[in-house]
PDB file of N, CA and C in Angstrom:
ATOM      1  N   MET Q  10      11.857  97.663  77.259  1.00  0.00           N
ATOM      2  CA  MET Q  10      12.181  96.401  76.887  1.00  0.00           C
ATOM      3  C   MET Q  10      10.919  95.583  76.746  1.00  0.00           C
ATOM      4  N   GLN Q  11      10.921  94.393  76.172  1.00  0.00           N
ATOM      5  CA  GLN Q  11       9.744  93.604  75.951  1.00  0.00           C
ATOM      6  C   GLN Q  11       9.923  92.465  76.925  1.00  0.00           C
ATOM      7  N   ILE Q  12       8.752  92.129  77.697  1.00  0.00           N
ATOM      8  CA  ILE Q  12       8.855  90.859  78.430  1.00  0.00           C
ATOM      9  C   ILE Q  12       7.478  90.339  78.240  1.00  0.00           C
ATOM     10  N   ILE Q  13       7.418  88.960  78.674  1.00  0.00           N
ATOM     11  CA  ILE Q  13       6.130  88.265  78.481  1.00  0.00           C
ATOM     12  C   ILE Q  13       5.579  88.071  79.822  1.00  0.00           C
ATOM     13  N   VAL Q  14       4.268  88.527  79.828  1.00  0.00           N
ATOM     14  CA  VAL Q  14       3.413  88.567  81.086  1.00  0.00           C
ATOM     15  C   VAL Q  14       2.197  87.650  80.783  1.00  0.00           C
ATOM     16  N   ASN Q  15       2.015  86.601  81.500  1.00  0.00           N
ATOM     17  CA  ASN Q  15       0.878  85.716  81.235  1.00  0.00           C
ATOM     18  C   ASN Q  15       0.765  85.289  79.737  1.00  0.00           C
ATOM     19  N   GLY Q  16       1.830  85.160  79.114  1.00  0.00           N
ATOM     20  CA  GLY Q  16       1.773  84.772  77.719  1.00  0.00           C
ATOM     21  C   GLY Q  16       1.631  85.782  76.685  1.00  0.00           C
ATOM     22  N   ASP Q  17       1.514  87.039  77.099  1.00  0.00           N
ATOM     23  CA  ASP Q  17       1.428  88.236  76.334  1.00  0.00           C
ATOM     24  C   ASP Q  17       2.680  89.132  76.295  1.00  0.00           C
ATOM     25  N   ALA Q  18       3.120  89.546  75.211  1.00  0.00           N
ATOM     26  CA  ALA Q  18       4.281  90.412  75.114  1.00  0.00           C
ATOM     27  C   ALA Q  18       3.847  91.839  75.655  1.00  0.00           C
ATOM     28  N   ARG Q  19       4.708  92.367  76.441  1.00  0.00           N
ATOM     29  CA  ARG Q  19       4.360  93.649  77.104  1.00  0.00           C
ATOM     30  C   ARG Q  19       5.595  94.490  76.997  1.00  0.00           C
ATOM     31  N   ASP Q  20       5.541  95.815  76.585  1.00  0.00           N
ATOM     32  CA  ASP Q  20       6.640  96.722  76.690  1.00  0.00           C
ATOM     33  C   ASP Q  20       6.672  97.510  78.008  1.00  0.00           C
ATOM     34  N   VAL Q  21       7.754  97.430  78.753  1.00  0.00           N
ATOM     35  CA  VAL Q  21       7.868  97.981  79.957  1.00  0.00           C
ATOM     36  C   VAL Q  21       9.301  98.624  80.136  1.00  0.00           C
ATOM     37  N   ASN Q  22       9.323  99.720  80.762  1.00  0.00           N
ATOM     38  CA  ASN Q  22      10.608 100.372  81.172  1.00  0.00           C
ATOM     39  C   ASN Q  22      10.974 100.038  82.536  1.00  0.00           C
ATOM     40  N   ALA Q  23      11.605  98.990  82.798  1.00  0.00           N
ATOM     41  CA  ALA Q  23      11.931  98.546  84.059  1.00  0.00           C
ATOM     42  C   ALA Q  23      13.172  97.616  83.995  1.00  0.00           C
ATOM     43  N   SER Q  24      14.015  97.668  85.018  1.00  0.00           N
ATOM     44  CA  SER Q  24      15.272  96.793  85.082  1.00  0.00           C
ATOM     45  C   SER Q  24      15.081  95.663  86.143  1.00  0.00           C
ATOM     46  N   THR Q  25      14.045  95.771  87.023  1.00  0.00           N
ATOM     47  CA  THR Q  25      13.814  94.667  87.938  1.00  0.00           C
ATOM     48  C   THR Q  25      12.426  94.246  87.896  1.00  0.00           C
ATOM     49  N   LEU Q  26      12.325  93.093  88.384  1.00  0.00           N
ATOM     50  CA  LEU Q  26      10.938  92.504  88.438  1.00  0.00           C
ATOM     51  C   LEU Q  26       9.999  93.387  89.350  1.00  0.00           C
ATOM     52  N   ALA Q  27      10.429  93.955  90.410  1.00  0.00           N
ATOM     53  CA  ALA Q  27       9.572  94.813  91.235  1.00  0.00           C
ATOM     54  C   ALA Q  27       9.140  96.095  90.452  1.00  0.00           C
ATOM     55  N   GLN Q  28      10.095  96.656  89.717  1.00  0.00           N
ATOM     56  CA  GLN Q  28       9.827  97.836  88.835  1.00  0.00           C
ATOM     57  C   GLN Q  28       8.655  97.439  87.890  1.00  0.00           C
ATOM     58  N   ALA Q  29       8.874  96.345  87.157  1.00  0.00           N
ATOM     59  CA  ALA Q  29       7.961  95.913  86.225  1.00  0.00           C
ATOM     60  C   ALA Q  29       6.558  95.726  86.751  1.00  0.00           C
ATOM     61  N   LEU Q  30       6.507  95.055  87.916  1.00  0.00           N
ATOM     62  CA  LEU Q  30       5.146  94.874  88.548  1.00  0.00           C
ATOM     63  C   LEU Q  30       4.559  96.262  88.864  1.00  0.00           C
ATOM     64  N   ASP Q  31       5.329  97.206  89.331  1.00  0.00           N
ATOM     65  CA  ASP Q  31       4.785  98.542  89.719  1.00  0.00           C
ATOM     66  C   ASP Q  31       4.241  99.221  88.406  1.00  0.00           C
ATOM     67  N   ARG Q  32       5.159  99.278  87.362  1.00  0.00           N
ATOM     68  CA  ARG Q  32       4.651  99.909  86.008  1.00  0.00           C
ATOM     69  C   ARG Q  32       3.515  99.251  85.328  1.00  0.00           C
ATOM     70  N   LEU Q  33       3.360  98.075  85.637  1.00  0.00           N
ATOM     71  CA  LEU Q  33       2.177  97.202  85.080  1.00  0.00           C
ATOM     72  C   LEU Q  33       0.916  97.133  85.966  1.00  0.00           C
ATOM     73  N   ASP Q  34       0.972  97.908  87.003  1.00  0.00           N
ATOM     74  CA  ASP Q  34      -0.058  98.102  88.060  1.00  0.00           C
ATOM     75  C   ASP Q  34      -0.378  96.829  88.848  1.00  0.00           C
ATOM     76  N   TYR Q  35       0.746  95.959  89.008  1.00  0.00           N
ATOM     77  CA  TYR Q  35       0.512  94.737  89.791  1.00  0.00           C
ATOM     78  C   TYR Q  35       1.197  94.901  91.175  1.00  0.00           C
ATOM     79  N   ALA Q  36       1.784  96.072  91.430  1.00  0.00           N
ATOM     80  CA  ALA Q  36       2.474  96.137  92.731  1.00  0.00           C
ATOM     81  C   ALA Q  36       1.643  95.894  93.959  1.00  0.00           C
ATOM     82  N   ALA Q  37       0.458  96.224  93.995  1.00  0.00           N
ATOM     83  CA  ALA Q  37      -0.372  96.045  95.260  1.00  0.00           C
ATOM     84  C   ALA Q  37      -1.068  94.696  95.235  1.00  0.00           C
ATOM     85  N   ALA Q  38      -1.001  94.049  94.034  1.00  0.00           N
ATOM     86  CA  ALA Q  38      -1.782  92.789  93.960  1.00  0.00           C
ATOM     87  C   ALA Q  38      -0.925  91.661  94.611  1.00  0.00           C
ATOM     88  N   VAL Q  39      -1.658  90.633  95.054  1.00  0.00           N
ATOM     89  CA  VAL Q  39      -1.090  89.458  95.611  1.00  0.00           C
ATOM     90  C   VAL Q  39      -0.875  88.486  94.386  1.00  0.00           C
ATOM     91  N   VAL Q  40       0.415  88.268  93.943  1.00  0.00           N
ATOM     92  CA  VAL Q  40       0.571  87.544  92.748  1.00  0.00           C
ATOM     93  C   VAL Q  40       1.815  86.578  92.973  1.00  0.00           C
ATOM     94  N   ALA Q  41       1.843  85.491  92.259  1.00  0.00           N
ATOM     95  CA  ALA Q  41       2.995  84.714  92.229  1.00  0.00           C
ATOM     96  C   ALA Q  41       3.856  85.056  91.047  1.00  0.00           C
ATOM     97  N   THR Q  42       5.094  85.155  91.200  1.00  0.00           N
ATOM     98  CA  THR Q  42       5.931  85.569  90.020  1.00  0.00           C
ATOM     99  C   THR Q  42       7.059  84.522  89.845  1.00  0.00           C
ATOM    100  N   ALA Q  43       7.354  84.514  88.427  1.00  0.00           N
ATOM    101  CA  ALA Q  43       8.394  83.645  87.941  1.00  0.00           C
ATOM    102  C   ALA Q  43       9.136  84.340  86.774  1.00  0.00           C
ATOM    103  N   VAL Q  44      10.388  84.112  86.717  1.00  0.00           N
ATOM    104  CA  VAL Q  44      11.102  84.701  85.593  1.00  0.00           C
ATOM    105  C   VAL Q  44      11.800  83.432  84.818  1.00  0.00           C
ATOM    106  N   ASN Q  45      11.372  83.297  83.613  1.00  0.00           N
ATOM    107  CA  ASN Q  45      12.093  82.159  82.824  1.00  0.00           C
ATOM    108  C   ASN Q  45      11.733  80.843  83.449  1.00  0.00           C
ATOM    109  N   GLY Q  46      10.526  80.650  83.970  1.00  0.00           N
ATOM    110  CA  GLY Q  46      10.201  79.490  84.622  1.00  0.00           C
ATOM    111  C   GLY Q  46      10.496  79.235  86.078  1.00  0.00           C
ATOM    112  N   ARG Q  47      11.295  80.167  86.600  1.00  0.00           N
ATOM    113  CA  ARG Q  47      11.808  80.020  87.903  1.00  0.00           C
ATOM    114  C   ARG Q  47      11.015  80.791  88.865  1.00  0.00           C
ATOM    115  N   PHE Q  48      10.482  80.307  89.899  1.00  0.00           N
ATOM    116  CA  PHE Q  48       9.714  81.051  90.894  1.00  0.00           C
ATOM    117  C   PHE Q  48      10.631  82.104  91.566  1.00  0.00           C
ATOM    118  N   VAL Q  49       9.997  83.304  91.718  1.00  0.00           N
ATOM    119  CA  VAL Q  49      10.726  84.487  92.413  1.00  0.00           C
ATOM    120  C   VAL Q  49       9.878  84.862  93.579  1.00  0.00           C
ATOM    121  N   PRO Q  50      10.365  84.601  94.760  1.00  0.00           N
ATOM    122  CA  PRO Q  50       9.575  85.024  96.043  1.00  0.00           C
ATOM    123  C   PRO Q  50       9.556  86.500  96.109  1.00  0.00           C
ATOM    124  N   ALA Q  51       8.523  87.073  96.758  1.00  0.00           N
ATOM    125  CA  ALA Q  51       8.315  88.521  96.870  1.00  0.00           C
ATOM    126  C   ALA Q  51       9.504  89.268  97.378  1.00  0.00           C
ATOM    127  N   VAL Q  52      10.084  88.748  98.338  1.00  0.00           N
ATOM    128  CA  VAL Q  52      11.359  89.265  98.930  1.00  0.00           C
ATOM    129  C   VAL Q  52      12.395  89.519  97.919  1.00  0.00           C
ATOM    130  N   ALA Q  53      12.465  88.766  96.861  1.00  0.00           N
ATOM    131  CA  ALA Q  53      13.613  88.781  95.929  1.00  0.00           C
ATOM    132  C   ALA Q  53      13.328  89.625  94.571  1.00  0.00           C
ATOM    133  N   ARG Q  54      12.027  90.061  94.578  1.00  0.00           N
ATOM    134  CA  ARG Q  54      11.641  90.848  93.337  1.00  0.00           C
ATOM    135  C   ARG Q  54      12.461  92.120  93.073  1.00  0.00           C
ATOM    136  N   ALA Q  55      12.833  92.883  94.112  1.00  0.00           N
ATOM    137  CA  ALA Q  55      13.506  94.078  93.922  1.00  0.00           C
ATOM    138  C   ALA Q  55      14.968  93.844  93.295  1.00  0.00           C
ATOM    139  N   SER Q  56      15.482  92.697  93.582  1.00  0.00           N
ATOM    140  CA  SER Q  56      16.871  92.351  93.234  1.00  0.00           C
ATOM    141  C   SER Q  56      16.924  91.439  92.021  1.00  0.00           C
ATOM    142  N   THR Q  57      15.820  91.088  91.457  1.00  0.00           N
ATOM    143  CA  THR Q  57      15.720  90.260  90.356  1.00  0.00           C
ATOM    144  C   THR Q  57      15.704  91.050  89.060  1.00  0.00           C
ATOM    145  N   ALA Q  58      16.824  90.984  88.310  1.00  0.00           N
ATOM    146  CA  ALA Q  58      16.976  91.738  87.139  1.00  0.00           C
ATOM    147  C   ALA Q  58      16.251  91.149  85.919  1.00  0.00           C
ATOM    148  N   LEU Q  59      15.705  91.967  85.062  1.00  0.00           N
ATOM    149  CA  LEU Q  59      15.089  91.558  83.836  1.00  0.00           C
ATOM    150  C   LEU Q  59      15.827  91.817  82.650  1.00  0.00           C
ATOM    151  N   ARG Q  60      15.605  91.074  81.555  1.00  0.00           N
ATOM    152  CA  ARG Q  60      16.404  91.321  80.360  1.00  0.00           C
ATOM    153  C   ARG Q  60      15.287  91.244  79.286  1.00  0.00           C
ATOM    154  N   ASP Q  61      15.574  91.928  78.157  1.00  0.00           N
ATOM    155  CA  ASP Q  61      14.562  91.832  77.006  1.00  0.00           C
ATOM    156  C   ASP Q  61      14.329  90.473  76.675  1.00  0.00           C
ATOM    157  N   GLY Q  62      12.956  90.203  76.620  1.00  0.00           N
ATOM    158  CA  GLY Q  62      12.537  88.864  76.242  1.00  0.00           C
ATOM    159  C   GLY Q  62      12.139  87.905  77.382  1.00  0.00           C
ATOM    160  N   ASP Q  63      12.466  88.381  78.701  1.00  0.00           N
ATOM    161  CA  ASP Q  63      12.115  87.549  79.870  1.00  0.00           C
ATOM    162  C   ASP Q  63      10.597  87.366  79.935  1.00  0.00           C
TER     163      ASP Q  63
END
């Protein structure tokens, strides 16, 4: 699926935010995350589903 990361379109095979961060090599980084403009705390990343275009 294609998602937008820091304004850039990225292709990633992930169904959750946590998986996407892992596949994009951000898993170990300290980062703030948001999906469609809404903040996602670190504890919610594994349960936050992604859709094409997020």
